CSV table of N, CA and C in Angstrom, one decimal:
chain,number,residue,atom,x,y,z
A,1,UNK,N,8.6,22.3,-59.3
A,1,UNK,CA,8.2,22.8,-58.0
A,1,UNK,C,6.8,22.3,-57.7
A,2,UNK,N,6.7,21.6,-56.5
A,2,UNK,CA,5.3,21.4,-55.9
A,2,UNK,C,4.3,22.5,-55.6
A,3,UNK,N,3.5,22.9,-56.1
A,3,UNK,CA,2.5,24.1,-56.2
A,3,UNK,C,1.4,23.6,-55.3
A,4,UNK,N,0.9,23.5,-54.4
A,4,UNK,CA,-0.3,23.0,-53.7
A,4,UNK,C,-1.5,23.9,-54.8
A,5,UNK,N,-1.2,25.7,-54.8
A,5,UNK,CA,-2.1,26.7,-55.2
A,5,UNK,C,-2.1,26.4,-56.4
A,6,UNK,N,-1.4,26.1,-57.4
A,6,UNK,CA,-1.3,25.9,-59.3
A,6,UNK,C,-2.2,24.1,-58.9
A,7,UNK,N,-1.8,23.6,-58.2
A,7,UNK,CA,-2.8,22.5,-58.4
A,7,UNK,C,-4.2,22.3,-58.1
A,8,UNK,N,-4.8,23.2,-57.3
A,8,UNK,CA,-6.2,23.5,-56.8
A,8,UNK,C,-6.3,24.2,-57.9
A,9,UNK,N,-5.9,24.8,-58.3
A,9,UNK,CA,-6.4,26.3,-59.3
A,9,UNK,C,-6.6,25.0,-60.9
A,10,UNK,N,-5.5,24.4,-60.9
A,10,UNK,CA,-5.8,23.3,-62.2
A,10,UNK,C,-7.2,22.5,-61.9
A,11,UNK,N,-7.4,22.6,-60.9
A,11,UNK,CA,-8.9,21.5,-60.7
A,11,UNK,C,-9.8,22.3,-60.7
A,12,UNK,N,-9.8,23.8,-60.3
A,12,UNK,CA,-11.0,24.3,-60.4
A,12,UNK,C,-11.2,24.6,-61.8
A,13,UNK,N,-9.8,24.9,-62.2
A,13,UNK,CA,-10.4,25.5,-63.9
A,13,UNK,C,-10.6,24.0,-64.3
A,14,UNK,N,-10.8,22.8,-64.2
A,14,UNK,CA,-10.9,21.5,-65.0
A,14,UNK,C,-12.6,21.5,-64.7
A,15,UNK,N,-12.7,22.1,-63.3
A,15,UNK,CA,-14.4,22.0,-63.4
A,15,UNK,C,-15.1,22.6,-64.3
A,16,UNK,N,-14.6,24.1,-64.3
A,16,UNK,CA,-15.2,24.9,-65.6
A,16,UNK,C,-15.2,24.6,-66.8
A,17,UNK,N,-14.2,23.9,-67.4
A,17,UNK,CA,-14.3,23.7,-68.3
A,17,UNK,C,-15.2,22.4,-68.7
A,18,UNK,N,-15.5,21.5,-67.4
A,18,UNK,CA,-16.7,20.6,-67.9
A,18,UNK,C,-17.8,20.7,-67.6
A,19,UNK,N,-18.2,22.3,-67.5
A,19,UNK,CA,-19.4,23.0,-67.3
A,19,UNK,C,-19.8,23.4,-65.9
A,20,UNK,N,-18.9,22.9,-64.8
A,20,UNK,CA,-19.4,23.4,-63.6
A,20,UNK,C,-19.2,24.6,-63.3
A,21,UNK,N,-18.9,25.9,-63.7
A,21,UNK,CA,-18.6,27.2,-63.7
A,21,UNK,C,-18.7,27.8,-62.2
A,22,UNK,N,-20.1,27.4,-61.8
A,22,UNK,CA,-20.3,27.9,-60.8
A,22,UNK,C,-19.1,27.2,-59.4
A,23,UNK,N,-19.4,26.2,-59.5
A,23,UNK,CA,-18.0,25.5,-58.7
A,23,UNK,C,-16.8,26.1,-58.7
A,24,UNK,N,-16.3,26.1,-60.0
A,24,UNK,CA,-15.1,26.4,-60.5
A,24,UNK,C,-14.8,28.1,-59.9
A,25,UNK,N,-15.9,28.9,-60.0
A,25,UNK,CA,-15.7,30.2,-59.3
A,25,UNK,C,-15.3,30.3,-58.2
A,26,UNK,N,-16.8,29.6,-57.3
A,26,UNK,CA,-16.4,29.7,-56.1
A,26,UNK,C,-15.0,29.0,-55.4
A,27,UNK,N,-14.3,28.1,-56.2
A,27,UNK,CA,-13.2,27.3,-55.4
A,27,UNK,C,-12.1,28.6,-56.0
A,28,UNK,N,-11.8,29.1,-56.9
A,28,UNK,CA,-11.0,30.2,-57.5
A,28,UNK,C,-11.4,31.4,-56.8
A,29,UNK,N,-12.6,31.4,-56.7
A,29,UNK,CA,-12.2,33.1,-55.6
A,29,UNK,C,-12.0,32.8,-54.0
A,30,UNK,N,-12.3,31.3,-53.3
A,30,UNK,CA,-12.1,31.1,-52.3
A,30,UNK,C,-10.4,31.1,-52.4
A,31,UNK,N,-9.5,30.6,-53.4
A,31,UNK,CA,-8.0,31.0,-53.3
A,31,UNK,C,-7.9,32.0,-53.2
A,32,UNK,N,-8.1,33.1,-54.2
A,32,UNK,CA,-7.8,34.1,-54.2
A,32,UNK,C,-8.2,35.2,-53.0
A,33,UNK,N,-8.9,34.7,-52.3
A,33,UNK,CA,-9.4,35.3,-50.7
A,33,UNK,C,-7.9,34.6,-49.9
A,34,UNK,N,-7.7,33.2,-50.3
A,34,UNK,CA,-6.8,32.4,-49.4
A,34,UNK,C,-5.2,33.6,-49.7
A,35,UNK,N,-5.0,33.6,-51.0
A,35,UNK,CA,-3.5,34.1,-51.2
A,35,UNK,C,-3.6,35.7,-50.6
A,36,UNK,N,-4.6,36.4,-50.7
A,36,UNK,CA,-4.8,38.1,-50.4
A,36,UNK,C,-4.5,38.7,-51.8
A,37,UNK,N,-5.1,39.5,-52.2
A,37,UNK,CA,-5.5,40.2,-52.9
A,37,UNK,C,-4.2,41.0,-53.1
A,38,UNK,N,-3.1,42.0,-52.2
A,38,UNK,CA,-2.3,42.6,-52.0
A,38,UNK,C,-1.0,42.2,-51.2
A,39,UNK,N,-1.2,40.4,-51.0
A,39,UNK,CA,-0.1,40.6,-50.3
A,39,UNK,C,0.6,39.5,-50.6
A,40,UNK,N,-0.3,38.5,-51.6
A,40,UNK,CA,-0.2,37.3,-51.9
A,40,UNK,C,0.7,36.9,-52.9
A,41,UNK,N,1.2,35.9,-53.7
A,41,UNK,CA,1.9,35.8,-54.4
A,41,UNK,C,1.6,36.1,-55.6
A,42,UNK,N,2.0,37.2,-56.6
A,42,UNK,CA,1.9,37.7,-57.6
A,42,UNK,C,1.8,37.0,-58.9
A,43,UNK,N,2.5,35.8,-59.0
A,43,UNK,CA,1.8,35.1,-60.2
A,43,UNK,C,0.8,34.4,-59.8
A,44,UNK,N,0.9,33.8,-58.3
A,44,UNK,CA,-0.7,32.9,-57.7
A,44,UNK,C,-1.7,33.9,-58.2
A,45,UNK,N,-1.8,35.2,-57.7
A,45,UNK,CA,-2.7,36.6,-57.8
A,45,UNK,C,-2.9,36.9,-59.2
A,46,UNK,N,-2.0,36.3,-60.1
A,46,UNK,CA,-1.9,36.6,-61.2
A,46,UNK,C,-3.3,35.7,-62.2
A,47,UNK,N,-2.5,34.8,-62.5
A,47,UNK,CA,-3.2,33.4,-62.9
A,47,UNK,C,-4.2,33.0,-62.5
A,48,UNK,N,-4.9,33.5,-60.6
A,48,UNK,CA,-6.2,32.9,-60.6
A,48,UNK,C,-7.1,34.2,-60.6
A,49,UNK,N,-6.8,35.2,-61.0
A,49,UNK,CA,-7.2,35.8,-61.4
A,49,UNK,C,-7.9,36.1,-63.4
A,50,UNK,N,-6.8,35.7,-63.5
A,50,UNK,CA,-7.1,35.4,-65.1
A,50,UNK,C,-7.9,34.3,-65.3
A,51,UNK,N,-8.0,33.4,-64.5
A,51,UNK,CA,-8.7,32.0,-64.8
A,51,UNK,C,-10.7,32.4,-64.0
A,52,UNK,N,-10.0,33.2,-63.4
A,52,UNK,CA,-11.2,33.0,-62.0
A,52,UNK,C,-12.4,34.4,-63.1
A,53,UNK,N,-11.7,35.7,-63.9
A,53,UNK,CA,-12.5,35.7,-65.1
A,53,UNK,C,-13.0,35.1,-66.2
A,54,UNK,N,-12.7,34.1,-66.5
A,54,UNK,CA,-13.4,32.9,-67.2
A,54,UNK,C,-14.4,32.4,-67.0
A,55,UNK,N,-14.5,32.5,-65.6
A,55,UNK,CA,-15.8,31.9,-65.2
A,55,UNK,C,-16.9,32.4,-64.8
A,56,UNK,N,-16.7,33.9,-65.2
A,56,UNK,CA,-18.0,34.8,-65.1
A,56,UNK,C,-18.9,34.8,-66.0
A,57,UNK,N,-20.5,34.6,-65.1
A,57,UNK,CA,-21.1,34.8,-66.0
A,57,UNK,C,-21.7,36.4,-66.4
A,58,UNK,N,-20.9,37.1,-66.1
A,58,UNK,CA,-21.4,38.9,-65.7
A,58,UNK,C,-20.1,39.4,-66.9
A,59,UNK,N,-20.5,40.3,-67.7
A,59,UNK,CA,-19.4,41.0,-68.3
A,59,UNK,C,-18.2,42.2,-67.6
A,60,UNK,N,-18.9,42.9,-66.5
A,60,UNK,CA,-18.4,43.6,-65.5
A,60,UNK,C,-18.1,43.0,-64.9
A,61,UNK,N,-17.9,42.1,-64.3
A,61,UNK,CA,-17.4,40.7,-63.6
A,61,UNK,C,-15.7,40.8,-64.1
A,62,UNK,N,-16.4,39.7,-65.2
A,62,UNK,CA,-14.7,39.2,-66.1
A,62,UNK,C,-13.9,40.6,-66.1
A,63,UNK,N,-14.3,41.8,-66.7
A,63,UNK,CA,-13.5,43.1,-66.6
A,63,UNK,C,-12.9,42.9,-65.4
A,64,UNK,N,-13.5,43.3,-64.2
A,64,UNK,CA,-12.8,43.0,-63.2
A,64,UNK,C,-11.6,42.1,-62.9
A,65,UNK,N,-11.9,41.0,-63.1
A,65,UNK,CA,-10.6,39.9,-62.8
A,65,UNK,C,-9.9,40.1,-64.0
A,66,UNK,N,-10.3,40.3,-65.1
A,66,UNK,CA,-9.1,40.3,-66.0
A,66,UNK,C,-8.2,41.7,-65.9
A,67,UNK,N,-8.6,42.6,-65.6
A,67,UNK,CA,-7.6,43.7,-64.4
A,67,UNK,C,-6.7,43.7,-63.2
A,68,UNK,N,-7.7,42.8,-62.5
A,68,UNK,CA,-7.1,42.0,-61.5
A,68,UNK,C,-5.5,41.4,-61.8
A,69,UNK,N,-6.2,40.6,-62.7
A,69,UNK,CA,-4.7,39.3,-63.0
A,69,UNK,C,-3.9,40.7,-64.3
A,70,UNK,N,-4.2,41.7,-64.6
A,70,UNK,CA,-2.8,42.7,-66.0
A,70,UNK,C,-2.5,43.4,-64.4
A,71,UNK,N,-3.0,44.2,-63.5
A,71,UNK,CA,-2.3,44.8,-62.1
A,71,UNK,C,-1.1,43.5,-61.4
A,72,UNK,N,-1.4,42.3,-61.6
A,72,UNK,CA,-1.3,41.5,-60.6
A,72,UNK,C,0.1,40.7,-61.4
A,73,UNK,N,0.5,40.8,-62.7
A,73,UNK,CA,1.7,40.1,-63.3
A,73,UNK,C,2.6,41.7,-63.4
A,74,UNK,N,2.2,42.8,-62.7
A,74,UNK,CA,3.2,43.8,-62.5
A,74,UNK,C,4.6,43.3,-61.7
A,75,UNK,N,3.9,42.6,-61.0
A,75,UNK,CA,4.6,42.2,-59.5
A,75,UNK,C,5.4,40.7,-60.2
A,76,UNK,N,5.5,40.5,-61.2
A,76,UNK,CA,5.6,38.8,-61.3
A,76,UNK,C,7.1,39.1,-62.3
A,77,UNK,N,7.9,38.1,-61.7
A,77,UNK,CA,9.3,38.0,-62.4
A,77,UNK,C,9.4,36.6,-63.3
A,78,UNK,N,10.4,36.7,-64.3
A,78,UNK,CA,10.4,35.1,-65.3
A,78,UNK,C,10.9,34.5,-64.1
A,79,UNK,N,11.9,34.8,-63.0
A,79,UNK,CA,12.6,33.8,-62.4
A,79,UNK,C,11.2,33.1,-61.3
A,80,UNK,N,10.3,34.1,-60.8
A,80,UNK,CA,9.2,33.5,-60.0
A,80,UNK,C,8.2,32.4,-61.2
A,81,UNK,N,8.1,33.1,-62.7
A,81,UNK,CA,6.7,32.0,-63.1
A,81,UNK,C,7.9,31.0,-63.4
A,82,UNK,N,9.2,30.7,-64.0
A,82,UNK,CA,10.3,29.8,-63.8
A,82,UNK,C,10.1,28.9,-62.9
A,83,UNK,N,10.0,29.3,-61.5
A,83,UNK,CA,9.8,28.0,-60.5
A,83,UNK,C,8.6,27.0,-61.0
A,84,UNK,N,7.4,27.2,-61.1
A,84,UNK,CA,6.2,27.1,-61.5
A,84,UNK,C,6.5,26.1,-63.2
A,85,UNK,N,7.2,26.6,-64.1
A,85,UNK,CA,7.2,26.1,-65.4
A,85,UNK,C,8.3,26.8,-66.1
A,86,UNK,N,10.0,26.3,-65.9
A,86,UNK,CA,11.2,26.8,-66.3
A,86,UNK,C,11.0,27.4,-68.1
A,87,UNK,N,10.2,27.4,-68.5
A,87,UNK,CA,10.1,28.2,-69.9
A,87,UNK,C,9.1,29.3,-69.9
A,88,UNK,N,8.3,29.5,-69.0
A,88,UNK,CA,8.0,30.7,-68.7
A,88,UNK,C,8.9,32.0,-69.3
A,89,UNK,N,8.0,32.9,-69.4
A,89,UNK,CA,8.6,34.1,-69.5
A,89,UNK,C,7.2,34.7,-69.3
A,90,UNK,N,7.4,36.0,-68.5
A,90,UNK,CA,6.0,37.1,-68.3
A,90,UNK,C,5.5,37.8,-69.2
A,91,UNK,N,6.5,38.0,-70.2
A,91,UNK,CA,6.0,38.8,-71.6
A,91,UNK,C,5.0,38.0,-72.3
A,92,UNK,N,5.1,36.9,-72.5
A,92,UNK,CA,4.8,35.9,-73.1
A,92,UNK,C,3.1,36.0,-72.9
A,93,UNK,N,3.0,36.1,-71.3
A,93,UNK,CA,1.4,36.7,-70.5
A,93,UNK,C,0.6,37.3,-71.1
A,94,UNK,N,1.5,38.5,-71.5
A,94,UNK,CA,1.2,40.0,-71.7
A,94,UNK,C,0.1,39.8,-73.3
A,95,UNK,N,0.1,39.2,-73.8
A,95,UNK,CA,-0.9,39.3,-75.6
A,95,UNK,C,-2.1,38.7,-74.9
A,96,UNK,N,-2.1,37.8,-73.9
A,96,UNK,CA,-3.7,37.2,-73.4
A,96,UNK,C,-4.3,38.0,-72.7
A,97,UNK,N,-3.8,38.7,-71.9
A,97,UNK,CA,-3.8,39.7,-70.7
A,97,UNK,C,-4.3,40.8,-71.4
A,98,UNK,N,-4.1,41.7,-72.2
A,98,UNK,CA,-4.2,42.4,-73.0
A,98,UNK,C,-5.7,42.3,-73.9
A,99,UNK,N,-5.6,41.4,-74.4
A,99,UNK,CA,-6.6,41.0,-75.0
A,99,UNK,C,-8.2,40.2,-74.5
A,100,UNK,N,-7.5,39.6,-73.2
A,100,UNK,CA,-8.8,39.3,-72.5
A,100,UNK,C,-9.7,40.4,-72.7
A,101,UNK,N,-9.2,41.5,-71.9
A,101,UNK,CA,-9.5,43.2,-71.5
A,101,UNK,C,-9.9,44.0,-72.7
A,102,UNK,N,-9.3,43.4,-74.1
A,102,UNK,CA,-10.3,44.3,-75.2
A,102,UNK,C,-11.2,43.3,-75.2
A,103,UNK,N,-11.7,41.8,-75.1
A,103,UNK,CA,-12.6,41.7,-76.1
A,103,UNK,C,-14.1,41.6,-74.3
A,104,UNK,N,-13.2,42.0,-73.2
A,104,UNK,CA,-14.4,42.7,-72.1
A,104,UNK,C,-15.1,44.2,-72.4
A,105,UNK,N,-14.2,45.2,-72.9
A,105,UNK,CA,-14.5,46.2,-73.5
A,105,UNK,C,-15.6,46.2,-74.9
A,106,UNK,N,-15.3,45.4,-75.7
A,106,UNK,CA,-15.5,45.5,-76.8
A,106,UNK,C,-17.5,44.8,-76.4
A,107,UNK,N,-17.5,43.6,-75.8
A,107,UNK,CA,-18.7,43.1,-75.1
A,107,UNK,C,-19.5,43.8,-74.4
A,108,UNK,N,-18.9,44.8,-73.7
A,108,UNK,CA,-19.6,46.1,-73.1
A,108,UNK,C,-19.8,47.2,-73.8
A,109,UNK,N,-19.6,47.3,-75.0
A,109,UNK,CA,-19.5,48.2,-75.7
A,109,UNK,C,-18.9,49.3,-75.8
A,110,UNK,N,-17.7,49.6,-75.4
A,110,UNK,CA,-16.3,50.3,-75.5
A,110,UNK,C,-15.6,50.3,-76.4
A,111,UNK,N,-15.8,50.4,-77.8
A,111,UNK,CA,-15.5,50.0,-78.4
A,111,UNK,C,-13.4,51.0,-78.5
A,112,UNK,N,-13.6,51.8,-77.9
A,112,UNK,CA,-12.2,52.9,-77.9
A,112,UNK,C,-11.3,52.1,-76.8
A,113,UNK,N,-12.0,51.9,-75.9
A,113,UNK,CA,-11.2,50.8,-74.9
A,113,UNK,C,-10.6,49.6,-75.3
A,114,UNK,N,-11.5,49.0,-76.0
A,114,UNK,CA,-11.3,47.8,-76.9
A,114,UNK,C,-10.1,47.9,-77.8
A,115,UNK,N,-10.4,48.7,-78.5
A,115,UNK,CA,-9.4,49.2,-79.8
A,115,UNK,C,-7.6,49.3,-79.1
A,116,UNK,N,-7.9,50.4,-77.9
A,116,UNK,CA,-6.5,50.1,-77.3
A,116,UNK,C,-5.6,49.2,-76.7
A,117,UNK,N,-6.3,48.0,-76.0
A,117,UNK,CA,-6.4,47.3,-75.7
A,117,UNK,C,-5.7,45.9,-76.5
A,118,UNK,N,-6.6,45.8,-77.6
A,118,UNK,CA,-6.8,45.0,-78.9
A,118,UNK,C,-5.0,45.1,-79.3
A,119,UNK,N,-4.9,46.8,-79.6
A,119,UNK,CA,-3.4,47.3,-80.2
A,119,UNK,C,-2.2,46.9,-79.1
A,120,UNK,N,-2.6,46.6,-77.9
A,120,UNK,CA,-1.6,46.8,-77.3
A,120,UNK,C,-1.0,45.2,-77.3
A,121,UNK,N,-2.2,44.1,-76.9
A,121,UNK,CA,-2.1,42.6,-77.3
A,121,UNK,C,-1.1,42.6,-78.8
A,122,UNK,N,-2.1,43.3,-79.7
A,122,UNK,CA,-0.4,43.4,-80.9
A,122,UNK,C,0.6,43.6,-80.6
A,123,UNK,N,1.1,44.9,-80.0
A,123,UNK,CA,2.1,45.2,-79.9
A,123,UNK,C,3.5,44.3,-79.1
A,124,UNK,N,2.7,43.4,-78.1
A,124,UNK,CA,3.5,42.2,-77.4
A,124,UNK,C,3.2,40.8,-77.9
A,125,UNK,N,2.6,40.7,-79.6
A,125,UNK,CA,2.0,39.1,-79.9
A,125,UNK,C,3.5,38.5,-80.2
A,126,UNK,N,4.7,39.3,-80.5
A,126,UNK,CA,5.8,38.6,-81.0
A,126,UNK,C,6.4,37.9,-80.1
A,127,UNK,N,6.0,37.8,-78.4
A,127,UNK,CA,6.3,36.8,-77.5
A,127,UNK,C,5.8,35.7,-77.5
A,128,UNK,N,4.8,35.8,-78.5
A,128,UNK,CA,4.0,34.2,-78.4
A,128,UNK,C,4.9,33.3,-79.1
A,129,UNK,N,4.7,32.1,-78.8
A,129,UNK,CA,5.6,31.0,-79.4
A,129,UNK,C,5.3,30.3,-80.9
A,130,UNK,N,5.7,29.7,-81.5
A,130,UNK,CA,4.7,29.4,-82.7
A,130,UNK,C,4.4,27.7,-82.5
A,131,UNK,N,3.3,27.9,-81.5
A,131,UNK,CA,3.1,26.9,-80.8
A,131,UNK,C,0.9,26.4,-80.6
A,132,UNK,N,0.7,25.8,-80.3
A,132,UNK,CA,-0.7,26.3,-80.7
A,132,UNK,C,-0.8,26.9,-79.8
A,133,UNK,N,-0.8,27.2,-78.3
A,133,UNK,CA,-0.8,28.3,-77.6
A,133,UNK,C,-0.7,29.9,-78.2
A,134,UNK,N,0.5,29.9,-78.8
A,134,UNK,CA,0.6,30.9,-79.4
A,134,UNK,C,-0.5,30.9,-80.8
A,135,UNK,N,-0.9,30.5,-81.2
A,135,UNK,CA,-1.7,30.2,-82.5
A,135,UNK,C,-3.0,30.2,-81.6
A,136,UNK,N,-3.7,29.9,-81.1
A,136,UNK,CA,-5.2,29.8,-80.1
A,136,UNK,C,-4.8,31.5,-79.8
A,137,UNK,N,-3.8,32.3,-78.8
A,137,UNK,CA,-4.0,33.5,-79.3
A,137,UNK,C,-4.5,34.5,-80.4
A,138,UNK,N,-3.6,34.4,-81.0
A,138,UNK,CA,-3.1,35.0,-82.7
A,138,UNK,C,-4.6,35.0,-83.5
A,139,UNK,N,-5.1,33.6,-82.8
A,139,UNK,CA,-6.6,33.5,-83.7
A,139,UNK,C,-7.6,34.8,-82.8
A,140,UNK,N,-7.9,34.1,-81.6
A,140,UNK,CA,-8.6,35.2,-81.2
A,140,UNK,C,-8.5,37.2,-81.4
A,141,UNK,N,-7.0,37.2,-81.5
A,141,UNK,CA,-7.0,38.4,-81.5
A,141,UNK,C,-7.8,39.0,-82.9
A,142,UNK,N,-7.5,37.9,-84.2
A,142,UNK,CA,-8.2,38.4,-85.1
A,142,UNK,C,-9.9,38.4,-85.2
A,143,UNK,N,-10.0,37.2,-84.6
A,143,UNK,CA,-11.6,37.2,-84.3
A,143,UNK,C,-11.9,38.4,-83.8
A,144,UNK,N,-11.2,38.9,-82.6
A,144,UNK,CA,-11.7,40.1,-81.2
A,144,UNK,C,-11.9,41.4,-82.6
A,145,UNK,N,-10.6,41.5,-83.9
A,145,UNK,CA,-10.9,42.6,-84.3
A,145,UNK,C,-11.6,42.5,-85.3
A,146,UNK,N,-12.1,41.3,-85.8
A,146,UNK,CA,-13.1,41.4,-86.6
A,146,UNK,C,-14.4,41.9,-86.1
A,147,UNK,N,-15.1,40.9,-84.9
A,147,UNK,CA,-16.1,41.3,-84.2
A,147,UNK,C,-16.2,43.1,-84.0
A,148,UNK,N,-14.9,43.6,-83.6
A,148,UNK,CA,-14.9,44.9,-83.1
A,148,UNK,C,-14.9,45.7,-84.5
A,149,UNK,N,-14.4,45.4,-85.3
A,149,UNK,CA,-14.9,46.0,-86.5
A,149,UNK,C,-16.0,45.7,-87.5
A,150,UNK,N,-16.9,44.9,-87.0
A,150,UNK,CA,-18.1,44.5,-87.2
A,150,UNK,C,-19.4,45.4,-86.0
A,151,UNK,N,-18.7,45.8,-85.1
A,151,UNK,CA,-19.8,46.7,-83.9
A,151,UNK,C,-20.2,45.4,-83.1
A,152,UNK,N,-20.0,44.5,-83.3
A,152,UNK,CA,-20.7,43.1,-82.5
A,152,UNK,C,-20.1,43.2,-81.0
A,153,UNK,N,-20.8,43.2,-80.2
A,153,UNK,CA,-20.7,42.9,-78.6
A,153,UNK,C,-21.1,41.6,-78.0
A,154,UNK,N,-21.6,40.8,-78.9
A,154,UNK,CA,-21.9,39.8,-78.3
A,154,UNK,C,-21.1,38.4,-78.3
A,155,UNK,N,-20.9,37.8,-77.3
A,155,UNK,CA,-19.6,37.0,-76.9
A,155,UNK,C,-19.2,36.0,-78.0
A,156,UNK,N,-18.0,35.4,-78.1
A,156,UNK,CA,-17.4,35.0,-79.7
A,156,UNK,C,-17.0,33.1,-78.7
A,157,UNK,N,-17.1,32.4,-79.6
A,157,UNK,CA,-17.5,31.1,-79.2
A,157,UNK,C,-16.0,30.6,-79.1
């Protein structure tokens, strides 16, 4: 499927990730203004949401969008992320999504938010693939519960 939105959203997150963050925001919240917030396409709303907290530099920030994008994959079906990338599945979502949100908790010092949060990413890790995607998860979650069982709030590299 030709995505115009998944390919703007791939360039912005390419900027962040070669440090232009601030770029990278503003071109991801300017989509996410473009798709609507409530009326726009649910994995578009989903994903640039999840990406568009990445590039915060604010801890109450990222919380935000990474709520954004766990409300916003309510609405999202395998057969819609399917068009987009036919091995898709939405569950699959659900351990990063989860876990973005403990280790925003855990950074703000919630540590009870975190905790549930952290447990629930477990409870859906068996969608992960055994793939390094799924492995780049699996790690973080253990990092998120070490730090969190360490009292550490401060952000993990």
């Amino acid at each position: 499927m030709n995505d115009d939105v998944m390919a703007r959203l791939n360039a912005a997150v390419e900027r962040g990730r070669t440090g232009d963050r601030a770029a990278a925001r503003a071109a991801l919240e300017a989509l996410w203004t473009e798709i609507g917030e409530d009326d726009g396409d649910a994995f578009h709303r989903c994903v640039i949401a999840h990406f568009t907290a990445d590039v915060q530099d604010d801890d109450r920030s990222e919380l935000l969008w990474d709520e954004r994008a766990l409300a916003a994959v309510a609405a999202v079906t395998d057969e819609r992320a399917q068009k987009f990338d036919e091995s898709l599945q939405v569950r699959s979502f659900m351990p990063s999504l989860y876990l973005s949100i403990a280790d925003d908790h855990r950074r703000l010092g919630d540590a009870e938010r975190a905790a549930f949060f952290l447990a629930r990413a477990r409870s859906v890790s068996d969608a992960l693939g055994d793939d390094p995607y799924g492995a780049l998860v699996k790690n973080a979650m253990e990092n998120i519960a070490a730090a969190l069982a360490a009292g550490s709030t401060e952000r993990l590299s």
